[in-house]
Coordinates of C-alpha atoms in Angstrom, one line a residue:
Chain A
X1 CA -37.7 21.8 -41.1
X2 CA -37.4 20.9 -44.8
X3 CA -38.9 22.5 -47.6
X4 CA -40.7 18.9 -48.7
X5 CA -41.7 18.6 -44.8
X6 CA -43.4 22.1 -44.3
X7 CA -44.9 21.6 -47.8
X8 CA -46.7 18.2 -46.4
X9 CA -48.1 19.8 -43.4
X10 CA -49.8 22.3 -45.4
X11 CA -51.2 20.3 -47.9
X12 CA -53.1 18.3 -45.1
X13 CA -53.8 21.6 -43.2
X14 CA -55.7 23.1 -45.6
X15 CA -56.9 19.2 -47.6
X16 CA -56.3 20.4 -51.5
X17 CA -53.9 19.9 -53.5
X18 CA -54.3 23.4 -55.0
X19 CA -51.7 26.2 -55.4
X20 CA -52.8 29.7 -56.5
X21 CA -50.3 31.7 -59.3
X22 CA -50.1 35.6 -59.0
X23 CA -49.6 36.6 -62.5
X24 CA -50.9 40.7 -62.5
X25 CA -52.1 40.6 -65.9
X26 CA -51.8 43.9 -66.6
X27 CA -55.1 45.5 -68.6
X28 CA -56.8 43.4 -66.6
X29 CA -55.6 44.5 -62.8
X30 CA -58.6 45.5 -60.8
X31 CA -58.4 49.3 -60.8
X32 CA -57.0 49.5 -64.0
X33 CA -59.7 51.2 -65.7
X34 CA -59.4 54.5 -63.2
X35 CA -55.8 54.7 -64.5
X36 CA -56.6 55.8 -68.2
X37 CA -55.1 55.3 -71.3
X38 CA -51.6 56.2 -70.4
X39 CA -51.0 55.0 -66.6
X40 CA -47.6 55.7 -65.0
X41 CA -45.6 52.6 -64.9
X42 CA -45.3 53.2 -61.2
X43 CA -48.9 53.5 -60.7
X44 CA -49.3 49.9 -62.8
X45 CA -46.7 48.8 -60.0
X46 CA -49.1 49.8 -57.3
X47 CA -52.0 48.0 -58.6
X48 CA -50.4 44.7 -58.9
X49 CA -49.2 45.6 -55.2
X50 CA -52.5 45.6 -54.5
X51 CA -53.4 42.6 -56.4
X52 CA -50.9 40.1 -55.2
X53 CA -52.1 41.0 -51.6
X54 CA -55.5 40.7 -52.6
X55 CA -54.9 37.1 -53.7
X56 CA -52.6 36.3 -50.7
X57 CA -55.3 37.7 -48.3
X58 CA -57.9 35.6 -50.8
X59 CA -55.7 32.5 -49.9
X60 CA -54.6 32.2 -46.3
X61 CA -55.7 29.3 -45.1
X62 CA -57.8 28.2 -48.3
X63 CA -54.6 26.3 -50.0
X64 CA -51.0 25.8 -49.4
X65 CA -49.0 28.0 -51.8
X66 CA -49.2 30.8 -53.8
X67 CA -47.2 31.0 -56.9
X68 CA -46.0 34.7 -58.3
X69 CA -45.2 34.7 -61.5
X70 CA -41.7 37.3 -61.9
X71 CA -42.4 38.3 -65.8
X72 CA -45.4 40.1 -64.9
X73 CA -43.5 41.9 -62.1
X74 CA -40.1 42.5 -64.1
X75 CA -42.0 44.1 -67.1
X76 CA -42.9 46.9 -64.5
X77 CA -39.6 47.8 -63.7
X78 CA -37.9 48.6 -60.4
X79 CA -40.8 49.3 -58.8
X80 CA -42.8 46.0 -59.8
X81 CA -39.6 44.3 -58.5
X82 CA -40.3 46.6 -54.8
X83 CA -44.2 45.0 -55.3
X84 CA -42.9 41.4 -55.7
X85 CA -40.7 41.4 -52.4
X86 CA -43.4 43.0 -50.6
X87 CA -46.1 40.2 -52.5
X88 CA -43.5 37.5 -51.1
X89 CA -43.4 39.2 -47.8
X90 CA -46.8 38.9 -47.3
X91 CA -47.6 35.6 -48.3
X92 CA -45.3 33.5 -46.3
X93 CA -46.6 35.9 -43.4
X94 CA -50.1 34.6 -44.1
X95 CA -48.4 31.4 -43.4
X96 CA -48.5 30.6 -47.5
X97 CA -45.8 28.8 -49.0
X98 CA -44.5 31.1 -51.9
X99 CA -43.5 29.0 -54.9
X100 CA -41.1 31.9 -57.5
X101 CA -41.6 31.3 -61.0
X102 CA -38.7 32.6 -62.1
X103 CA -37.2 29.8 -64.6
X104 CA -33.7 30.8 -63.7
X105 CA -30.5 29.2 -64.4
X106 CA -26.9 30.3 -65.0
X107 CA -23.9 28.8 -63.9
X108 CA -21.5 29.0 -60.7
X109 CA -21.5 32.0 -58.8
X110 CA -24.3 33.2 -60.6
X111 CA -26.7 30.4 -59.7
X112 CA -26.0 31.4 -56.3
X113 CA -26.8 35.2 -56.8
X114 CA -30.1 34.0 -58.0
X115 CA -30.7 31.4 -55.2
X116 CA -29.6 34.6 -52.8
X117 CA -32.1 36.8 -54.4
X118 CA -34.9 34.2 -53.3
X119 CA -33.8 31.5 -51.2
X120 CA -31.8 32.6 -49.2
X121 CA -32.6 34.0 -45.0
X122 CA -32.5 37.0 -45.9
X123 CA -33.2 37.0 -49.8
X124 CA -34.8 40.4 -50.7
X125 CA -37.7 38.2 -53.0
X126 CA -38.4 35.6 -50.2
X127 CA -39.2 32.0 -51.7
X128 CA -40.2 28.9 -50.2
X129 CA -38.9 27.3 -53.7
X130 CA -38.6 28.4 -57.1
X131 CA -38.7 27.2 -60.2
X132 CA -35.7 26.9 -62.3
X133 CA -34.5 25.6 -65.5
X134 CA -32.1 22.5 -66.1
X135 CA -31.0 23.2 -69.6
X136 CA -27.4 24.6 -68.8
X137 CA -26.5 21.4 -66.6
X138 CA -26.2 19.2 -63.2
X139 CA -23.7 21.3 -61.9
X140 CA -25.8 24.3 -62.3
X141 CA -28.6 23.1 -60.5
X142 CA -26.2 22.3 -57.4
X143 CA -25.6 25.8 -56.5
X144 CA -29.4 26.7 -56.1
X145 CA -30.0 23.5 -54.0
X146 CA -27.3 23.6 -51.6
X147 CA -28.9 27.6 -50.8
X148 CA -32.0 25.6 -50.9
X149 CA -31.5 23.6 -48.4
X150 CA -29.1 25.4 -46.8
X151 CA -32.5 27.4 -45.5
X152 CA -35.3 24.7 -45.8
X153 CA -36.1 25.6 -49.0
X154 CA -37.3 23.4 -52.3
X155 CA -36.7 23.5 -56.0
X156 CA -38.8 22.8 -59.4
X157 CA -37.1 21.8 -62.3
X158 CA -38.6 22.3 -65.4
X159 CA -39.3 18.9 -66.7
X160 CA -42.1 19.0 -69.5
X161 CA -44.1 22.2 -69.5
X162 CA -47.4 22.8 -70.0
X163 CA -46.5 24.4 -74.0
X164 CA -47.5 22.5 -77.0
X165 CA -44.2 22.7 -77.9
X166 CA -42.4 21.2 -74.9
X167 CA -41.5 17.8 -76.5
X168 CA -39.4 19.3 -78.7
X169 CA -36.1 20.0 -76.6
X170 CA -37.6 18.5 -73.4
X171 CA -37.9 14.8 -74.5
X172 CA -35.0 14.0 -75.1
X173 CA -33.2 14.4 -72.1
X174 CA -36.6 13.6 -69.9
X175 CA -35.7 10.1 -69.1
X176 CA -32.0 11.2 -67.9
X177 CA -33.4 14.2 -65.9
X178 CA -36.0 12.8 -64.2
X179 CA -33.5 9.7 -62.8
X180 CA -31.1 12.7 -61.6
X181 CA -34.1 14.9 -60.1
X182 CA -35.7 11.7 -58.3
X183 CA -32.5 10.1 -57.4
X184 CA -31.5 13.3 -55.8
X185 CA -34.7 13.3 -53.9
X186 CA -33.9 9.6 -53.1
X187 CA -30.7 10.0 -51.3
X188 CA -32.7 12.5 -48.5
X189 CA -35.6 10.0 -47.7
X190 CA -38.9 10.4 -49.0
X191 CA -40.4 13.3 -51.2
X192 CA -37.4 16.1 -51.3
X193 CA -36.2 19.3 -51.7
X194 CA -36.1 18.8 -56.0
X195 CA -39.4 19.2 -57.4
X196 CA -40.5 18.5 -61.0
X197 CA -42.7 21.1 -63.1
X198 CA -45.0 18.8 -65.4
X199 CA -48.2 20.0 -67.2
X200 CA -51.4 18.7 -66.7
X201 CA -51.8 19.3 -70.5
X202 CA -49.9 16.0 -71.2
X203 CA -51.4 13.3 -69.8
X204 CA -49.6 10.3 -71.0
X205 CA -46.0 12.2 -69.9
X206 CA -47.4 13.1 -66.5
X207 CA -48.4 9.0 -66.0
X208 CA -45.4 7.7 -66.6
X209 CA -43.0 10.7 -65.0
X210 CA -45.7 10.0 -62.1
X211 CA -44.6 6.4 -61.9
X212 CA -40.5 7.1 -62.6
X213 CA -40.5 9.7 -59.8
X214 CA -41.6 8.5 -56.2
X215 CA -39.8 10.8 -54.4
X216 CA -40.5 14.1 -56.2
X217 CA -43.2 16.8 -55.3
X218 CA -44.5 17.9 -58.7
X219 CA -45.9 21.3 -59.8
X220 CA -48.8 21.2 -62.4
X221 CA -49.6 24.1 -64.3
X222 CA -52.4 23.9 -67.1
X223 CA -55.2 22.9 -65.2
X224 CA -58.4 24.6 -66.4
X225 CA -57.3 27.4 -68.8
X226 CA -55.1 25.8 -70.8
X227 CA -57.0 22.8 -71.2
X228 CA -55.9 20.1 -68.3
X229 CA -59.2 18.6 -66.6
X230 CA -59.1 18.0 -63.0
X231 CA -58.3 14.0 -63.7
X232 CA -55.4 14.7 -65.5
X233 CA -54.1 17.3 -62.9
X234 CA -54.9 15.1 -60.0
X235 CA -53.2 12.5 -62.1
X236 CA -50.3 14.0 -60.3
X237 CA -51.1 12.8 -57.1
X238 CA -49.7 9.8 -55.1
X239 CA -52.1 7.5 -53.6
X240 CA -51.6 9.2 -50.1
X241 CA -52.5 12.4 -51.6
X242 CA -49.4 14.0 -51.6
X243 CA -46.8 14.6 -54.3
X244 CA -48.6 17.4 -56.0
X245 CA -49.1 21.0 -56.3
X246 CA -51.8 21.6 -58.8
X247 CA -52.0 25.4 -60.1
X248 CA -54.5 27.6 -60.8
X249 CA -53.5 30.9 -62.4
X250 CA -55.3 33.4 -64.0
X251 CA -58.9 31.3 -63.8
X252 CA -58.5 31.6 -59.9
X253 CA -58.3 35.4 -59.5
X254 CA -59.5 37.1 -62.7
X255 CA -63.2 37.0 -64.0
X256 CA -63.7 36.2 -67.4
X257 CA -65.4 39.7 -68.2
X258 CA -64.9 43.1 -66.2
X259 CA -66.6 43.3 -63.2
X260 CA -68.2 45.6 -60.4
X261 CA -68.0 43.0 -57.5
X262 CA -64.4 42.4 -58.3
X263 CA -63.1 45.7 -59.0
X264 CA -65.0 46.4 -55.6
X265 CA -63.3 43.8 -53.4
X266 CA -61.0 42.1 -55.3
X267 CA -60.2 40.1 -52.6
X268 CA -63.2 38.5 -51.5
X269 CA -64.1 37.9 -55.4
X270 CA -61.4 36.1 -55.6
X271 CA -61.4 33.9 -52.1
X272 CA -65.0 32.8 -53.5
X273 CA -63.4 32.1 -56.8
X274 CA -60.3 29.7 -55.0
X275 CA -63.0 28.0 -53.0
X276 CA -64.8 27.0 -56.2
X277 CA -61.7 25.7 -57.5
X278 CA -61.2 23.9 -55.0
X279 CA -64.2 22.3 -54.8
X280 CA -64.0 21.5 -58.9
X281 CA -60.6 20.1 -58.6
X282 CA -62.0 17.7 -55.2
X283 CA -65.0 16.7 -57.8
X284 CA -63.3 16.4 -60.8
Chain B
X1 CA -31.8 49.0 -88.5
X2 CA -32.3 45.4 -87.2
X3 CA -29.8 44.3 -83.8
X4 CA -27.6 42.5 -86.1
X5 CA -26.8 45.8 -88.6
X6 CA -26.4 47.4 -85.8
X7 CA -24.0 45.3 -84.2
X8 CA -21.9 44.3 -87.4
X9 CA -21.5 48.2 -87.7
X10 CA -20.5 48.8 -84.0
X11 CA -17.6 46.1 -84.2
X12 CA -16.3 47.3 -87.5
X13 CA -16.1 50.3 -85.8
X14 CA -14.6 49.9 -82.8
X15 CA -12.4 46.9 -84.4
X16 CA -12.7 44.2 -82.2
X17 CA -15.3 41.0 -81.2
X18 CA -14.4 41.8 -77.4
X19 CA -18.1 42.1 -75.2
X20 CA -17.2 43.1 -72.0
X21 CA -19.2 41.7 -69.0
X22 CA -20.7 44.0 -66.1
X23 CA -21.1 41.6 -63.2
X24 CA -21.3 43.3 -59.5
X25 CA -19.7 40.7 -57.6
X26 CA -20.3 41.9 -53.9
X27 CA -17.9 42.1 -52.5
X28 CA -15.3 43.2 -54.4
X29 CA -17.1 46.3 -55.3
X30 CA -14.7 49.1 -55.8
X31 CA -15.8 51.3 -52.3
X32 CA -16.9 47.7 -50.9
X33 CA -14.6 47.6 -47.7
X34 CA -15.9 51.1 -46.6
X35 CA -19.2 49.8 -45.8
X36 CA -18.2 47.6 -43.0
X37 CA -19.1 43.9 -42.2
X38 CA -22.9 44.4 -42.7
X39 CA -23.8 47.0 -45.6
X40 CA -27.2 47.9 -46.7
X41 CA -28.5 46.2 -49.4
X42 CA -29.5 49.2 -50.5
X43 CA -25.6 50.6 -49.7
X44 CA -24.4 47.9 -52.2
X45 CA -26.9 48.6 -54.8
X46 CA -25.5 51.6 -55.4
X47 CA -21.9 50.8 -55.2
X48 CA -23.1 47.9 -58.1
X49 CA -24.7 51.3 -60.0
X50 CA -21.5 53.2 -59.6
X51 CA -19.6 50.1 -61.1
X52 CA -21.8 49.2 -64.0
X53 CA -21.4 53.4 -64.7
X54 CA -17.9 53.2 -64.4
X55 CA -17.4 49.6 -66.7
X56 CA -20.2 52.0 -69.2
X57 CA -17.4 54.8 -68.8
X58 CA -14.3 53.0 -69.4
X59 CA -16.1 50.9 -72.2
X60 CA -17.7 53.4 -74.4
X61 CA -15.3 53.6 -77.7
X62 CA -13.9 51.0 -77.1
X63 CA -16.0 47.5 -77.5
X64 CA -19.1 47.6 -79.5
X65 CA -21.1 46.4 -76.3
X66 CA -21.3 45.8 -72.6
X67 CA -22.9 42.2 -71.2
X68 CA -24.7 43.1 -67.8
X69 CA -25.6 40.1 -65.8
X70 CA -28.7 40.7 -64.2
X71 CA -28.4 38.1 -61.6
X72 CA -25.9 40.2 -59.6
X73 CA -28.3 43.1 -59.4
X74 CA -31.5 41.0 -58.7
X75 CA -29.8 39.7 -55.6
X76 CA -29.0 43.3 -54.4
X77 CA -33.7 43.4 -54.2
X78 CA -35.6 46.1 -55.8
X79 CA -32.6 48.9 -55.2
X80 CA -30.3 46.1 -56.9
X81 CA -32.5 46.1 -60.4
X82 CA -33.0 49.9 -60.3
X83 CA -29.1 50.2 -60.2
X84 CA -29.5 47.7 -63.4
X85 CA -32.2 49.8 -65.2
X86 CA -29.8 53.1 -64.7
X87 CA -26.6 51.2 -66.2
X88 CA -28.6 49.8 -69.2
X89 CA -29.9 53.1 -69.9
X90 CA -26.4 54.6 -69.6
X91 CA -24.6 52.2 -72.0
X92 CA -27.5 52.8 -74.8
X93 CA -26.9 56.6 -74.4
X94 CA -22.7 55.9 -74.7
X95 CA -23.9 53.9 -78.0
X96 CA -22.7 50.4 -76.6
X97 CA -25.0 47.9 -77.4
X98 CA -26.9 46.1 -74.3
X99 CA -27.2 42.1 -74.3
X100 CA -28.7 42.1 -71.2
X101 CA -27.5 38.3 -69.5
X102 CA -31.1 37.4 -68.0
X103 CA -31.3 33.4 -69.2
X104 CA -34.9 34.4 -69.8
X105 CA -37.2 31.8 -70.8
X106 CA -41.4 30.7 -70.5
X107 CA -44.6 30.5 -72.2
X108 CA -47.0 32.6 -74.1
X109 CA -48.0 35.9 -72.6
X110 CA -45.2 34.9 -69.8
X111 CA -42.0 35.6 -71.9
X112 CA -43.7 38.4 -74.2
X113 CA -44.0 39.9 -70.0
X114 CA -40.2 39.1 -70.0
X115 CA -39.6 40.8 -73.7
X116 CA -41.5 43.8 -72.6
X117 CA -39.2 43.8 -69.6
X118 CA -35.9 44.1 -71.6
X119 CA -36.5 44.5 -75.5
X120 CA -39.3 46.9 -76.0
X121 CA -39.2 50.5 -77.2
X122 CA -40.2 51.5 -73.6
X123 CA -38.5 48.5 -71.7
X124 CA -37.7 49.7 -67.6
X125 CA -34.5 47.3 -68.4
X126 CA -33.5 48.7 -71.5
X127 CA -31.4 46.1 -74.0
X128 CA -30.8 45.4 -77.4
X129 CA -30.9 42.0 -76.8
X130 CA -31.2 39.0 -74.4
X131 CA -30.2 35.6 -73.5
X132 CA -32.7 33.3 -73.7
X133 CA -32.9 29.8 -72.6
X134 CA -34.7 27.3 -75.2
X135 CA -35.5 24.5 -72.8
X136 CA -39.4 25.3 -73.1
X137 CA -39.5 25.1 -76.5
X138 CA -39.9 27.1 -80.1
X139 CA -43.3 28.3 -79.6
X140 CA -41.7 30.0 -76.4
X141 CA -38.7 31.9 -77.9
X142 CA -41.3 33.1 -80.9
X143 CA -42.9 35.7 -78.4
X144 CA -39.6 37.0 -77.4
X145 CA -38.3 37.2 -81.4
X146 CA -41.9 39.2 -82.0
X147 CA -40.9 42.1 -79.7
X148 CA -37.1 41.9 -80.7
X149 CA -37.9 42.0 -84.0
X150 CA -40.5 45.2 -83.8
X151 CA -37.5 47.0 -81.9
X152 CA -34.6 46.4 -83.8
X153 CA -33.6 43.9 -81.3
X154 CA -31.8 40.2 -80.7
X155 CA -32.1 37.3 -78.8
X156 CA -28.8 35.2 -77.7
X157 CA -30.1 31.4 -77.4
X158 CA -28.1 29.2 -75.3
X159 CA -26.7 26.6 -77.2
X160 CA -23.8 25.4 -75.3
X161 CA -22.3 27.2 -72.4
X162 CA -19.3 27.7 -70.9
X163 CA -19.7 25.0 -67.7
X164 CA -18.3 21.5 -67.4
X165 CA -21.5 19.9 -67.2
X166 CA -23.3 21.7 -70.0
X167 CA -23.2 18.6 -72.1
X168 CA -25.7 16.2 -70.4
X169 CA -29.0 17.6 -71.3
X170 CA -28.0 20.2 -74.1
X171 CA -26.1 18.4 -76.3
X172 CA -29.1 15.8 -77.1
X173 CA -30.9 18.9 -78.8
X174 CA -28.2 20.8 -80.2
X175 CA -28.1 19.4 -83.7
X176 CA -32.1 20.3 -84.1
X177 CA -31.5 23.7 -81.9
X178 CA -28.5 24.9 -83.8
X179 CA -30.7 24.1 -87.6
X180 CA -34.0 25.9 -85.9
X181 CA -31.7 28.9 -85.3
X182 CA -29.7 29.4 -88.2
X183 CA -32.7 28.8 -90.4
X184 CA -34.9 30.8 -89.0
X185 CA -31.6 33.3 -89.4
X186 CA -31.5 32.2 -93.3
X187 CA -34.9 33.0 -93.8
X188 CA -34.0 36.9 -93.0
X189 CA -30.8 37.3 -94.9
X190 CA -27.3 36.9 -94.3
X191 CA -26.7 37.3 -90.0
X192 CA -29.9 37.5 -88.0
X193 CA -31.7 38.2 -85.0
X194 CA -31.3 35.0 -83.5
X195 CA -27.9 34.8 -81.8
X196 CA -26.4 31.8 -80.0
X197 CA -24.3 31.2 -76.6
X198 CA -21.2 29.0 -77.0
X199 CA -19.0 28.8 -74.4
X200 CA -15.3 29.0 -75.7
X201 CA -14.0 25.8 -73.1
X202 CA -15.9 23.3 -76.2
X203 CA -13.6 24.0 -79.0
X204 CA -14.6 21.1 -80.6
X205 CA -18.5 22.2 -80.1
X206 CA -17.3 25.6 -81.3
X207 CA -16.0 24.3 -84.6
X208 CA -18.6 22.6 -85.6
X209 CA -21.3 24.8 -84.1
X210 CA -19.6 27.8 -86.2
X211 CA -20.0 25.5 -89.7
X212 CA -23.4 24.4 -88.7
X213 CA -24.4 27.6 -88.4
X214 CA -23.4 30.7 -90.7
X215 CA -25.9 33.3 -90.6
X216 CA -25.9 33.0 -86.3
X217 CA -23.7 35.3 -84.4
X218 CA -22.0 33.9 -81.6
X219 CA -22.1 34.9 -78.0
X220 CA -18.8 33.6 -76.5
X221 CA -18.1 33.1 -72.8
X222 CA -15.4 31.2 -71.0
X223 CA -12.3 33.6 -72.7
X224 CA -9.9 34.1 -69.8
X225 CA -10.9 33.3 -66.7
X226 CA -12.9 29.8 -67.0
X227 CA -9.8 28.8 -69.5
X228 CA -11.0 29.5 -72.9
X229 CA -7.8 30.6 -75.1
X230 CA -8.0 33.5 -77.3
X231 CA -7.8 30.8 -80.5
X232 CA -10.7 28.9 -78.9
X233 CA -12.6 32.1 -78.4
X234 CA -11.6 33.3 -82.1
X235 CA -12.9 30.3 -83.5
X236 CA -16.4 31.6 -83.2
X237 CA -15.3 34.2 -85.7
X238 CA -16.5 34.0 -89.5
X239 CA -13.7 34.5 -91.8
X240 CA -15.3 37.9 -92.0
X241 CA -14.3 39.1 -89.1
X242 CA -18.0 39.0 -88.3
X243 CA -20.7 36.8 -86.7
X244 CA -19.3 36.5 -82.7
X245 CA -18.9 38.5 -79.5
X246 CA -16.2 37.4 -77.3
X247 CA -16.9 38.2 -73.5
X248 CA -14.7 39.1 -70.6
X249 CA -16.6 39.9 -67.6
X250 CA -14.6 39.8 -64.2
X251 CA -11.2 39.4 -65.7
X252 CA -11.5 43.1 -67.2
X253 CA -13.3 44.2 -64.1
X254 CA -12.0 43.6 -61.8
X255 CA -8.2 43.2 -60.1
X256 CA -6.6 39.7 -59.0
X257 CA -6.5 41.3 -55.5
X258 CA -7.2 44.7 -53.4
X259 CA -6.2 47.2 -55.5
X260 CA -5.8 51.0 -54.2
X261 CA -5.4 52.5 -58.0
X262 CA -8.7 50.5 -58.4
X263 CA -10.5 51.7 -55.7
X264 CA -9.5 55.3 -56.6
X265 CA -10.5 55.6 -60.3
X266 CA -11.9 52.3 -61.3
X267 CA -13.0 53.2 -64.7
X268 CA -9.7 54.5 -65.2
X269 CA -8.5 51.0 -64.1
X270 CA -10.7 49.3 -66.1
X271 CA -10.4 51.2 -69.3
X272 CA -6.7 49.7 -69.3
X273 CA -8.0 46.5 -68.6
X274 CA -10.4 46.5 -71.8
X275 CA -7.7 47.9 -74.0
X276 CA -5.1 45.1 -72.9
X277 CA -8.0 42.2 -73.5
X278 CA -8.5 43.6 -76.4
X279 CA -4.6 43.5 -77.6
X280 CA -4.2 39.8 -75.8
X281 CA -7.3 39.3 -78.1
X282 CA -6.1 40.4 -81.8
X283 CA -2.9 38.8 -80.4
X284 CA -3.8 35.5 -79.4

């Protein structure tokens, strides 16, 4: 089954268009404070363990995807890497699609040791898709999608990011990318493997890349925090209600000020937390 | 002492621009056959270790740095990057400078989690500087230069790589890319913290990108293997001597086929290989 056709099914499953990030911010990981002034970078690595699986647990069956974030993982060394795999692990065994935000790109063989890493059967970070970056070329996207589908899985390419900045070096090449990403998903039938990240912070982009790209799931980040209402996010949508993952990060699964109930059960915190999302971004 | 002092004084030492790449390509690991059909991942991870210590070995003296490409080692899971974190930390204490080959790139708090992943005084990947991919935008390579900056650290932007197809959607920003670099190079003195990638297969590119751009260092790929000539790949050079790192990754790594004398002392086999690239460099 496809990446695109598994994606469908649980958006309808679960009826939201919403997809949770993991990002273990860490000073503010629920635990934190026990860990002093000085923790252990290995004991950091065990609380966003704990975190991730708190918002997978959170999750199952609420939305369709999760989306871990690799920075916050990387910056914890070795063992935040061990915590990612087992975050990744857990999620698509809660029957969650995990979306990688990694941003990767290289070219050739390398593109393919990073499409092993996560997309692959037996990739040690296990992906439904990831995100990756177009900047170095066509033929460095290839490698990733042909593991891709090689294995049902899907793609985001960066296309015009949430930043105030994106125009700048994303522009001009929008136009072009967007008829390669689309056509691409063209050639396979209806919505395919080649996503398209576009922020909800850019309204008048996310219209008209809407309308250029038919056949393209696209990822929104920039909903709430960063200033996207839920119009523009669902802006994103097709009419039949597919065509969009809509993100919520750091708004979904960390309280705006520290809290008892959440350091208590992170988990059930934050499943409240993803149901009120959901029901902003229905409303909105 | 910023990156770039540091570097300038490492290849006036060790009198050459050569940059010699560490990529663990599976399976021709030196001890790679002994591990059957169906190694470990974590098996592999260490034979990757063993060969990033034994490139670190044969290297140290010899080039002012080592490029390890972390793709390689994330494919090879959480054992895979601690193998990476133990071969950065080796070439810093050999005094080879690290530019760790990550292709890092994303907003806000996202890429300072990347910089504190690689460029920080206390990084778990330690390197004295990165690739970075400018696709986002400015305001998302600014966190990175922040933490390279406070550590004596660089950044390598890619510019225009090595591939065939790296035209379509970077050469639309590269006039405007190349100016935001070297001025923001200018504004520091005479070479700054804010390399550039530019593949040596776009000798046209090269020459003008080298003009365009006089207080940038260069990181050069494509010498050797993907057909970049030495000329080509000297082109990146000021008239200095200064201001580019020319890289040969598997072509001084690794033998044209199965090699016994390889297999039994590879850093002995490779620190042969380094010193003839380096002659077939000063030569060419």
């Amino acid at each position: 089954m496809t990446f695109s056709a598994r994606l469908a099914a649980a958006v309808r499953l679960t009826g939201t268009p919403l997809c949770v990030g993991i990002d273990p911010w860490v000073d503010r990981l629920p635990g934190r404070a026990a860990l002093g002034a000085t923790p252990a970078r290995a004991d950091l690595a065990d609380l966003a363990r704990r975190f991730g699986l708190a918002v997978v647990d959170a999750c199952a069956g609420q939305v369709s995807s999760v989306k871990p974030q690799f920075a916050f993982f990387e910056a914890l060394g070795p063992a935040g890497m061990a915590a990612l795999a087992d975050v990744c692990g857990a999620a698509r065994a809660a029957d969650l699609l995990v979306i990688g935000d990694a941003k990767r790109g290289d070219i050739g063989s390398t593109a393919t040791a990073y499409a092993a890493a996560t997309l692959a059967a037996d990739a040690p970070f296990p992906c439904d898709a990831l995100t990756v970056s177009p900047f170095l070329g066509p033929d460095t996207l290839e490698p990733f999608l042909t593991v891709a589908e090689a294995n049902g899985r899907g793609l985001f390419v960066l296309l015009r990011t949430s930043n105030p900045g994106s125009a700048r070096w994303q522009a001009p090449v929008a136009d072009d990318l967007a008829t390669w990403i689309d056509s691409t998903n063209a050639a396979r039938g209806d919505l395919g493997p080649v996503g398209a990240v576009v922020g909800a912070t850019h309204r008048a982009a996310m219209d008209k890349l809407r309308a250029a790209m038919p056949h393209t799931w696209l990822l929104v980040p920039g909903f709430g925090a960063q200033g996207g209402s839920a119009a523009d996010a669902k802006a994103a949508l097709r009419p039949d209600g597919l065509g969009a993952l809509i993100v919520s990060a750091r708004a979904a699964t960390f309280p705006d000020a520290p809290s008892a109930a959440y350091d208590a059960d992170p988990a059930a915190w934050i499943r409240d937390r993803v149901a009120a999302t959901r029901e902003a971004l229905a409303a909105g």
